[in-house]
Coordinates of C-alpha atoms and ligand atoms in Angstrom, one line a residue:
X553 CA 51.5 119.7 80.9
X554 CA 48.6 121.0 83.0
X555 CA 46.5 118.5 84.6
X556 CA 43.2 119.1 83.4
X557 CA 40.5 120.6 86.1
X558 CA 38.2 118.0 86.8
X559 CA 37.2 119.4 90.1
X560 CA 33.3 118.5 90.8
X561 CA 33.0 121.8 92.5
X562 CA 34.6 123.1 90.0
X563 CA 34.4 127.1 91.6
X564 CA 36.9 129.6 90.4
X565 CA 38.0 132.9 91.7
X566 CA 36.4 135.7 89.4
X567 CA 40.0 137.3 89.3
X568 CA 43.6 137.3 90.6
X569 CA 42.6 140.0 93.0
X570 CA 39.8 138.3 94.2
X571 CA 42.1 135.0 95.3
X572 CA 44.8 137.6 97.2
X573 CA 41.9 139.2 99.3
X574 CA 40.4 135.6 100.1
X575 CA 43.9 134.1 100.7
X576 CA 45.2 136.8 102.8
X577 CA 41.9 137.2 104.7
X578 CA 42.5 133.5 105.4
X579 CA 45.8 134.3 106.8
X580 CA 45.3 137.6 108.5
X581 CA 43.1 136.5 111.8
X582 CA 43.6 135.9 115.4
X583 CA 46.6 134.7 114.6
X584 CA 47.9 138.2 113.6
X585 CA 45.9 140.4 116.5
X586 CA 46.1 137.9 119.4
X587 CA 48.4 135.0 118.7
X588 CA 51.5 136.8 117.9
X589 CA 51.9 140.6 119.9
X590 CA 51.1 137.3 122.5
X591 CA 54.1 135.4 121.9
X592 CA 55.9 138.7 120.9
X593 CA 55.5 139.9 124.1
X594 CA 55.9 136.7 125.9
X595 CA 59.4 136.1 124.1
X596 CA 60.7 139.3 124.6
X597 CA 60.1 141.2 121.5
X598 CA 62.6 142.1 119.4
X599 CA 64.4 138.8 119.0
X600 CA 61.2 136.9 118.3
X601 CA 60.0 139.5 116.1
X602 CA 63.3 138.7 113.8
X603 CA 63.7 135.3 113.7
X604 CA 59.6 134.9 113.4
X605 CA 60.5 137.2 109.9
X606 CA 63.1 134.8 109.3
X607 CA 61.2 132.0 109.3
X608 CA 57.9 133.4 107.1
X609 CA 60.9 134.3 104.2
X610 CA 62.9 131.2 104.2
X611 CA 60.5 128.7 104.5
X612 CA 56.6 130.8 104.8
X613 CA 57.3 132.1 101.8
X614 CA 58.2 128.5 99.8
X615 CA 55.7 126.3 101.4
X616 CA 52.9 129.1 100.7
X617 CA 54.2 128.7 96.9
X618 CA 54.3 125.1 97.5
X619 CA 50.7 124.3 98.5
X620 CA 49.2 126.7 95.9
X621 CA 50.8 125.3 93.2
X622 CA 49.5 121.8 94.4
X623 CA 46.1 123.0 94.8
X624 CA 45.8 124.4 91.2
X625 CA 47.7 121.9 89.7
X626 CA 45.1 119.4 91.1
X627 CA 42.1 121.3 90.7
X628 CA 40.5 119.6 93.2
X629 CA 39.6 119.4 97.4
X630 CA 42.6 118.9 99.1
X631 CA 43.0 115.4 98.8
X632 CA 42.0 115.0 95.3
X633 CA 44.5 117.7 94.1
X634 CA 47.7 115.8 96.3
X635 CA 46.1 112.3 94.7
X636 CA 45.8 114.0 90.8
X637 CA 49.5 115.4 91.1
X638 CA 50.8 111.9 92.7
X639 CA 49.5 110.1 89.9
X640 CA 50.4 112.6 87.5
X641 CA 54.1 112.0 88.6
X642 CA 53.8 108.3 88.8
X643 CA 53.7 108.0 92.0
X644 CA 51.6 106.1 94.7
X645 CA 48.4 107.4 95.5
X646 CA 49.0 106.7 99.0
X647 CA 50.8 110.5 99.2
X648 CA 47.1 112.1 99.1
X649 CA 47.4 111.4 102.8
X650 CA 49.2 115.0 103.3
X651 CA 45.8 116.3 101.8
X652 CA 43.7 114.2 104.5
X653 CA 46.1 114.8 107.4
X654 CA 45.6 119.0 106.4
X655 CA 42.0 118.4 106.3
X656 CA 41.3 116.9 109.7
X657 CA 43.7 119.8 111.0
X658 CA 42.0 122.3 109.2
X659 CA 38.9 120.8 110.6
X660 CA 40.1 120.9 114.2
X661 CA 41.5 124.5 114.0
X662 CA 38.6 125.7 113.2
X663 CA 36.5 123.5 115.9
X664 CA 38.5 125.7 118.7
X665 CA 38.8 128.5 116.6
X666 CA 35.6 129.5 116.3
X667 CA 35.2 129.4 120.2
X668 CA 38.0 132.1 120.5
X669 CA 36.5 134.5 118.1
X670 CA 32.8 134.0 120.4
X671 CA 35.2 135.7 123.0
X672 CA 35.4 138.6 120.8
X673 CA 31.7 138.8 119.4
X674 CA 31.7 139.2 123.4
X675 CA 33.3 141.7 123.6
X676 CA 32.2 143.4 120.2
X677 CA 28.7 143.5 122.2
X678 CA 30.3 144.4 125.6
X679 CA 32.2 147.4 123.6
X680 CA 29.2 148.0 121.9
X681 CA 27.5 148.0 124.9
X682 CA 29.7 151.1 126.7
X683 CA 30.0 153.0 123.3
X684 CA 25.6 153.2 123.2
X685 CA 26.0 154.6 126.6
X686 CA 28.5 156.7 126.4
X687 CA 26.9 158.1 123.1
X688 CA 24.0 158.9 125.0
X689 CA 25.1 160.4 128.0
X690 CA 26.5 162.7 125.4
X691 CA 30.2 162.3 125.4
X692 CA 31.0 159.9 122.7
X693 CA 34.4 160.1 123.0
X694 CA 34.9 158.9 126.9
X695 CA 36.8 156.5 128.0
X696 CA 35.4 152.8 128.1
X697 CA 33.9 151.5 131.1
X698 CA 34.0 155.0 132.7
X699 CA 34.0 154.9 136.4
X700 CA 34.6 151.8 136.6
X701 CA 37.7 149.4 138.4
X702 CA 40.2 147.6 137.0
X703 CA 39.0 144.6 138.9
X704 CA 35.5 144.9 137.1
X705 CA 37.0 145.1 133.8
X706 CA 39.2 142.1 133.7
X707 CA 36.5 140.4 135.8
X708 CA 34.6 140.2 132.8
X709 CA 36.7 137.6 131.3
X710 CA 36.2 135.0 134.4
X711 CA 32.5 136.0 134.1
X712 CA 32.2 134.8 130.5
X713 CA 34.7 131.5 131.0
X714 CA 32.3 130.7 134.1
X715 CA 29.2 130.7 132.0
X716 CA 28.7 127.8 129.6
X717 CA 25.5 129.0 128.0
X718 CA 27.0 132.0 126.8
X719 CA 30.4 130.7 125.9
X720 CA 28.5 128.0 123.2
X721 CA 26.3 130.6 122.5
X722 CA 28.5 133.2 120.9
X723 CA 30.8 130.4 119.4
X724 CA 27.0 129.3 117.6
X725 CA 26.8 132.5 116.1
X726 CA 30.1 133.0 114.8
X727 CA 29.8 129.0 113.2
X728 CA 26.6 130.0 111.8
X729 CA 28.0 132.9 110.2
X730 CA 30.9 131.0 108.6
X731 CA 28.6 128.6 107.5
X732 CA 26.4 130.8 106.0
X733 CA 29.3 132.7 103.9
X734 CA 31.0 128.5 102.7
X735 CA 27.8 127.7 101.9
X736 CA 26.9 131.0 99.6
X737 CA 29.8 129.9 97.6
X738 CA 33.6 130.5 96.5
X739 CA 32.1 133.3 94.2
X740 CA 28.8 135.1 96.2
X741 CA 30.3 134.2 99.6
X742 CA 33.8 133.6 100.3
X743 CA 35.1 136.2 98.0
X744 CA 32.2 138.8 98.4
X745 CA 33.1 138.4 102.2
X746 CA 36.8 139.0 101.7
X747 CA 36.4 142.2 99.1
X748 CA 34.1 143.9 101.9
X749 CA 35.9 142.6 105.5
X750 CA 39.9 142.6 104.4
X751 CA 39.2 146.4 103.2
X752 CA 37.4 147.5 106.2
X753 CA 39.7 145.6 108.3
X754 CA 42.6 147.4 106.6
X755 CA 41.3 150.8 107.5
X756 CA 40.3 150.3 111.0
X757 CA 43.6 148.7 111.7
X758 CA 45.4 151.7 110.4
X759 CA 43.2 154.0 112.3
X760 CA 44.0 152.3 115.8
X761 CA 47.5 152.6 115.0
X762 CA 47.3 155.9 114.5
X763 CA 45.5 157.0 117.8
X764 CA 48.1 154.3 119.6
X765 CA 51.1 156.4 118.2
X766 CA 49.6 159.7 119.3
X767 CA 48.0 158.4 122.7
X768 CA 50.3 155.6 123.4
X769 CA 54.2 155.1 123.9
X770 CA 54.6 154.5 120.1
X771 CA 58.5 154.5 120.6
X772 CA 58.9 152.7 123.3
X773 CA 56.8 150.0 121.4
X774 CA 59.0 150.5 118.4
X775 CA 62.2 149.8 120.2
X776 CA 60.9 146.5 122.2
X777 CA 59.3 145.3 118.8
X778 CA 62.9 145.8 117.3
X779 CA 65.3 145.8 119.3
X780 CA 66.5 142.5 119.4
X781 CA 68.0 141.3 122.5
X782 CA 69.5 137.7 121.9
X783 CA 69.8 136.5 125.1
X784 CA 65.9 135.3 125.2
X785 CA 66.1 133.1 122.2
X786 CA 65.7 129.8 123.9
X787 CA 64.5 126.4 121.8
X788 CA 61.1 127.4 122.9
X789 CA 60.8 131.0 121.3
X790 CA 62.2 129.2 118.2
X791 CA 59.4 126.1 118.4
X792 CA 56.7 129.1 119.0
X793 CA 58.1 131.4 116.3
X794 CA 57.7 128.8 113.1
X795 CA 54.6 127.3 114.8
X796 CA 53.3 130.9 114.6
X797 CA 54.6 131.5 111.3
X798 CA 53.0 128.6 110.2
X799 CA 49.6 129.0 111.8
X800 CA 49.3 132.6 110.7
X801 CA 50.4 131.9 106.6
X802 CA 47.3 129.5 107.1
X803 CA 49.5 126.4 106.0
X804 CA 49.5 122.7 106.8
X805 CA 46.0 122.9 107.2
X806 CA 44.1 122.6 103.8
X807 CA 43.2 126.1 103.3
X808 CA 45.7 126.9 100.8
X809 CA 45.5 123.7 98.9
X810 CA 42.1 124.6 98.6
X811 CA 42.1 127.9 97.5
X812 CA 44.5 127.3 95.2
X813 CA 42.7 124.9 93.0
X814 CA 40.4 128.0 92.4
X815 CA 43.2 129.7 91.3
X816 CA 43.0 130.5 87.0
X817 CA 45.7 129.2 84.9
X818 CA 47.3 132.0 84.0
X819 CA 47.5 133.7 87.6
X820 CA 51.2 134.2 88.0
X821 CA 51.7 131.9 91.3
X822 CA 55.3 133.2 92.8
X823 CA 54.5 136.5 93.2
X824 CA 50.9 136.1 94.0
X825 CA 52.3 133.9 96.8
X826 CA 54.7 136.7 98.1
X827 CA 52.3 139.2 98.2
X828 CA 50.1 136.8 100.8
X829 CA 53.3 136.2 102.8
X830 CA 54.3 139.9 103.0
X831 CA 50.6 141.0 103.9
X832 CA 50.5 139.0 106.7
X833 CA 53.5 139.6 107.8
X834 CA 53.0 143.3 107.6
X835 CA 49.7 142.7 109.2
X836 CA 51.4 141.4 112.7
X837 CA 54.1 143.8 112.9
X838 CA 51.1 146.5 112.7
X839 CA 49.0 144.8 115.5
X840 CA 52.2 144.7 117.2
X841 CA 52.3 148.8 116.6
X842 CA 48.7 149.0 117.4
X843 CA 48.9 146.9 120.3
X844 CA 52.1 147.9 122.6
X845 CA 51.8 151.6 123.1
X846 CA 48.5 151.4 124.1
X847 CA 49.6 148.8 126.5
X848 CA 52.7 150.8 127.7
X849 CA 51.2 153.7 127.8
X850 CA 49.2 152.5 131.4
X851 CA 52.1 150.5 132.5
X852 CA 50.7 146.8 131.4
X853 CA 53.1 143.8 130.9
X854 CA 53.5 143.5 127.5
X855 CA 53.9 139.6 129.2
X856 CA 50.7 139.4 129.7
X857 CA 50.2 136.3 127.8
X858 CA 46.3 135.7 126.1
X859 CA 45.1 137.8 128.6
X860 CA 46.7 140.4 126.8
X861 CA 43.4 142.1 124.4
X862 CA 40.5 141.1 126.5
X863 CA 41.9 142.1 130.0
X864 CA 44.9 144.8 129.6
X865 CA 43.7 146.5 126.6
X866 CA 40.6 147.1 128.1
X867 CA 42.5 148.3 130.9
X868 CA 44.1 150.7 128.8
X869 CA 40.8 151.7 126.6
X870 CA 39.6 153.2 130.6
X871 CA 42.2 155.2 131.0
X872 CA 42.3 156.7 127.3
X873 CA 40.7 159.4 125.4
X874 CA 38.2 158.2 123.4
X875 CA 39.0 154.6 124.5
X876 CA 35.3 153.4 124.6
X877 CA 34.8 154.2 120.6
X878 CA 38.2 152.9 120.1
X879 CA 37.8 149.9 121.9
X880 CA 34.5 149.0 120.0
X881 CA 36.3 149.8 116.8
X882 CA 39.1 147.2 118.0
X883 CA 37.5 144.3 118.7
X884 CA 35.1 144.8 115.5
X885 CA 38.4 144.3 113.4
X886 CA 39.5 141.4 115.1
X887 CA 35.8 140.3 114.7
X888 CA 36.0 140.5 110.5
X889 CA 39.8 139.3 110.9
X890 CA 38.6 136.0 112.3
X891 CA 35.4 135.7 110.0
X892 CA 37.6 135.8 107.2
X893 CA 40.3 133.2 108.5
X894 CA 37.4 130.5 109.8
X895 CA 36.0 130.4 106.2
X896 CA 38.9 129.0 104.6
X897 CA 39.2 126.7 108.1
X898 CA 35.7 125.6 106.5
X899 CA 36.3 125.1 103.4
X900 CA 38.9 122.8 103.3
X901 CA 36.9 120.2 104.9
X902 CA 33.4 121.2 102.9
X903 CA 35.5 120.9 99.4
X904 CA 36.3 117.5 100.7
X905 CA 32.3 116.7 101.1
X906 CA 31.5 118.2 98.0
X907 CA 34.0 116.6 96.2
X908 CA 34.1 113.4 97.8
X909 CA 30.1 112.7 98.8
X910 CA 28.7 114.6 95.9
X911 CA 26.9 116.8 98.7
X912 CA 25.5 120.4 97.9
X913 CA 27.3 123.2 98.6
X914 CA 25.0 124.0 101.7
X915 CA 24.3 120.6 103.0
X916 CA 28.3 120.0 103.3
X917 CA 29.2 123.2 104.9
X918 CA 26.2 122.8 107.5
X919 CA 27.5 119.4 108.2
X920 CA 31.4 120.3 108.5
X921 CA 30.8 123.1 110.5
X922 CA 28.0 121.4 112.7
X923 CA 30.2 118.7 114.0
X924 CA 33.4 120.9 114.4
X925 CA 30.6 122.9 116.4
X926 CA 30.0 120.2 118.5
X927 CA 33.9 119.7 119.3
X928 CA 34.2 123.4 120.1
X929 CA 31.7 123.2 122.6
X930 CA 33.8 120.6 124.5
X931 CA 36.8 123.4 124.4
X932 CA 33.6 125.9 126.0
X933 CA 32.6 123.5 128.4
X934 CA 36.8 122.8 129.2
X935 CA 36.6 126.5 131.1
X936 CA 33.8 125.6 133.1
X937 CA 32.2 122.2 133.7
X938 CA 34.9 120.2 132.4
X939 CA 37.7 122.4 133.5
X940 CA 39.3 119.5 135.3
X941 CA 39.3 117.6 131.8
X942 CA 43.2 116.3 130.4
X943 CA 42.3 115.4 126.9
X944 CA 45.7 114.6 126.2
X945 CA 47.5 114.6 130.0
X946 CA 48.9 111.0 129.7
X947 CA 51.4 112.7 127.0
X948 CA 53.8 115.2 129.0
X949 CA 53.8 118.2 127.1
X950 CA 50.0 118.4 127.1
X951 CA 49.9 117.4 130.7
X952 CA 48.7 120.4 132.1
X953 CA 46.4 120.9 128.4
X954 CA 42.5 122.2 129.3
X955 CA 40.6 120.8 126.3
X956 CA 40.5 123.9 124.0
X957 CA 44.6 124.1 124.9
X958 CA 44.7 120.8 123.9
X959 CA 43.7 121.3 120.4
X960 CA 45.4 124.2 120.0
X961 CA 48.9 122.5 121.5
X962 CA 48.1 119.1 119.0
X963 CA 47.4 121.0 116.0
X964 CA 50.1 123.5 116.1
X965 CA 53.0 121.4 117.8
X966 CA 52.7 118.2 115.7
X967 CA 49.8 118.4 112.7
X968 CA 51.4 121.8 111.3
X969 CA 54.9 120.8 111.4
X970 CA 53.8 117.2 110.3
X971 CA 51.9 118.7 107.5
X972 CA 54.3 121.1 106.2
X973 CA 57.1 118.7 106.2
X974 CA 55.4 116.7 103.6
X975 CA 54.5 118.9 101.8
X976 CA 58.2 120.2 101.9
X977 CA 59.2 116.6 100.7
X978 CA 56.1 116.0 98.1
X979 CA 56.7 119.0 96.2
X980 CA 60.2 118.9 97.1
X981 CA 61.2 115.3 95.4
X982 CA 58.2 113.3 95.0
X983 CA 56.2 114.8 92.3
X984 CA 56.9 115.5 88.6
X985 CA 60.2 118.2 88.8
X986 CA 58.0 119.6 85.2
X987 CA 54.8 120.1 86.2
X988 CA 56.2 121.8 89.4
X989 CA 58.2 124.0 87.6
X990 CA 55.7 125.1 85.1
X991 CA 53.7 126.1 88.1
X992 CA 55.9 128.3 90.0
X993 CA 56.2 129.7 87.2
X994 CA 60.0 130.7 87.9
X995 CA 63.1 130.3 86.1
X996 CA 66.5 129.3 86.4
X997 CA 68.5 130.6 89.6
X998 CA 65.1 131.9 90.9
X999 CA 63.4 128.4 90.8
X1000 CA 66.6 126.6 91.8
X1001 CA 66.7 128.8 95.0
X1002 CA 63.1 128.1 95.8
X1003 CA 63.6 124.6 95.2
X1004 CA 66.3 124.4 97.6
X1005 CA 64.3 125.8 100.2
X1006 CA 61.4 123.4 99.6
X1007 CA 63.6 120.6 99.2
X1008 CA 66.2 121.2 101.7
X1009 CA 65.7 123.6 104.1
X1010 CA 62.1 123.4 105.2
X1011 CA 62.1 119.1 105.9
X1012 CA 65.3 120.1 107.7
X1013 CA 64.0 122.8 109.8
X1014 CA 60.9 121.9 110.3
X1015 CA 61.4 118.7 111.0
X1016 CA 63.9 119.8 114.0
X1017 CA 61.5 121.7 115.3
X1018 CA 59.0 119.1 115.1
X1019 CA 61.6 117.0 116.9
X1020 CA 62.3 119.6 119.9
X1021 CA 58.4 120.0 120.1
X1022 CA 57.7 116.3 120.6
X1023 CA 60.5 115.2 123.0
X1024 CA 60.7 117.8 125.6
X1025 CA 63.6 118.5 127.3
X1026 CA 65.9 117.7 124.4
X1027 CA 66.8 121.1 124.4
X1028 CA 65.4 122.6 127.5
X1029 CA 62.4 122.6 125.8
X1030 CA 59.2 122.1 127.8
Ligands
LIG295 N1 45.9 132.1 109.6 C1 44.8 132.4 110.4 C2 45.2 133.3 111.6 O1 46.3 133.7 111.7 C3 44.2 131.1 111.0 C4 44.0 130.1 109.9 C5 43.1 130.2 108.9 C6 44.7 129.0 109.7 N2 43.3 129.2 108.0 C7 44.3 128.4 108.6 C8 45.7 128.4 110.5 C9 44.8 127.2 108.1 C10 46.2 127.2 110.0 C11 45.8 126.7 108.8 O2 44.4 133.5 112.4

């Protein structure tokens, strides 16, 4: 019953290892380190944490299954592998729009993306920058940005946000970079990238953990990570907890799809597709770890919103031992977390170009990633010359949306639901109940329970949610 493989770009992984470093390097990234010990914080902690875990189980979990199977049961780009299964099931072709609407988000994801993670080449370099110094004044392990004041060290995220040039700049070096890796290949660049970064990224998370439980209030970030406290679980935290969950499993926005049609045939999907969820997972509760003791530990708001790694941490970096190599160490991991997420941003769209245009490898990815280039540089120029721009301020819940917000807010509110919900329904009760089942490669009460929750309880969910975040105030949501 498999379709046959007919993929022009016809790329496989070189082994079921290889596709679980690639996929969960694309879903461990900014999402993880920034996005969610963010909202965390934001939402109070404990009871975000839970329901966010609910969330990646119940319906995370399925819908990465979901779009996997889809991509290798296509074999294709995105919206070749949707079309391929569509017509395998007799159905209208018209239903490879879930692979087009997952592309253009894919594609606008990474347009802003990229411009976040040329905040932390930034920072790599202004890390970098105190480590060289302190290592020659002979005390490598002194604090970052020693002698310094707290106004001077958060004033160095205004400086960069009021400076165009170097705003574009970094976020051109970090395209370039995952241009370069998409256009080396599925085999000599994507997965060489993730069998060198996720490792290395592994080890320095764990190591910053470490010196946060020794140096930092390690329990007291414990028991606001996990103590759940009820009464701040609005609509909103819910809306922001499966938007998150969504954003940082990498779905609704092609990447999946896409890696999955490089998936072999005899790769065992459901538990390949567990082991993503669970990494990622375990990857934000960690930067949580790493995160909040080292912020406690000075007395920062753990509130502090996205200021929270490139102003407070900092902060707290000054006033630690060590804290200047530490802090370079830090925003290098969040550097290769990123890399790692943007290339499967890119290749989503670039599969597309290949597949679609019958472009080379190179020439697509250099064209993908030059025009979402050119978009983030509107976000760059939102902070500074266009600051006053409303992309979307005729629509009231992006009313008050710089450009690069705007994005962000578009994609995640509406595109992510919107794409996960039909993907929910396609693999749900559109396409061929056989082939789908042959693919999960689960059985009896297993596959009926995984149906359910494709079928039922994510077009349900996640369509509410979908609802509350498109007509504010339905319930006190804003
Ligand atoms: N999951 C990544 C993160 O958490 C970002 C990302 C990569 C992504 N690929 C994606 C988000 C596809 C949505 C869709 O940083």
């Amino acid at each position: 019953m498999a379709l046959t493989q007919s993929g022009s770009t016809g790329d496989h992984w070189s082994s079921r290892t290889a596709f679980i470093l690639a996929a969960v390097g694309a879903a461990v990234g900014l999402g993880n380190i920034w996005r969610f010990p963010t909202l965390a914080g934001e939402n109070g902690g404990g009871a975000f944490v839970l329901v966010y875990i609910g969330f990646v189980v119940l319906l995370g979990l399925p819908l990465v299954l979901s779009e996997v199977l889809l991509g290798r049961a296509g074999g294709e780009d995105a919206i070749g592998s949707v079309r391929k299964v569509a017509e395998h099931s007799n159905r209208s072709e018209a239903w490879k729009g879930i692979g087009a609407l997952q592309i253009t988000a894919g594609f606008l994801i990474l347009s802003f993306y990229s411009v976040v993670a040329g905040w932390v080449i930034n920072y790599v370099f202004v890390a970098g920058e105190d480590f060289l110094g302190a290592l020659f004044s002979g005390n490598p392990l002194s604090v970052a940005f020693a002698g310094e004041d707290q106004a001077t060290i958060t004033g160095r995220m205004g400086d960069l946000f009021a400076d165009p040039g170097k705003l574009i700049m970094l976020h051109a070096i970090f395209m370039a970079a995952t241009i370069w890796i998409v256009a080396s290949g599925v085999h000599d660049g994507i997965e060489k990238a993730a069998k060198w970064l996720m490792p290395a990224f592994f080890v320095l998370l764990v190591i910053v953990t470490i010196y946060g439980s020794f140096t930092g209030e390690f329990a007291r970030a414990v028991s606001f990570m996990f103590t759940p406290d009820f009464g701040k679980l609005n609509p909103t935290a819910l809306n922001e907890a499966l938007g998150q969950a969504l954003f940082s499993l990498s779905l609704a926005a092609g990447g999946l799809l896409t890696y999955g049609a490089y998936v072999q045939r005899d790769v065992k999907l459901a538990p390949t597709a567990a082991m993503i969820a669970i990494a990622d997972t375990c990857v934000a509760i960690l930067a949580g770890l790493m995160i909040f003791p080292i912020v406690f530990a000075v007395g920062l708001d753990p509130a502090a919103g996205p200021a929270l790694i490139f102003q407070s941490l900092p902060i707290a970096f000054n006033q630690m031992p060590a804290g200047s190599l530490v802090g370079l160490v830090f925003f290098v991991l969040i550097f290769f977390a990123a890399l790692t997420s943007s290339i499967s941003l890119l290749e989503g769209p670039t599969a597309w170009v290949i597949d679609r245009f019958r472009f080379r490898r190179p020439f697509a990815a250099i064209i993908v990633g030059g025009v979402a280039f050119l978009i983030g540089v509107a976000c760059a120029l939102g902070y500074n010359v266009w600051s006053d721009v409303r992309p979307l301020g005729f629509w009231n819940i992006f009313a008050d949306s710089d450009i690069l917000d705007s994005l962000d807010g578009f994609t995640g509110k509406i595109m992510l639901p919107l794409g996960a919900f039909l993907v929910a329904i396609f693999v749900g009760w559109i396409a061929d109940r056989r082939l789908i089942q042959q693919q999960t490669g689960l059985s009896g009460g297993m596959f009926m329970l995984w149906r359910f929750l494709v079928a039922w309880l994510c077009p349900i969910a996640v369509g509410l949610v979908l609802l509350f975040g498109l007509v504010p105030g339905l319930l006190g949501t804003s």
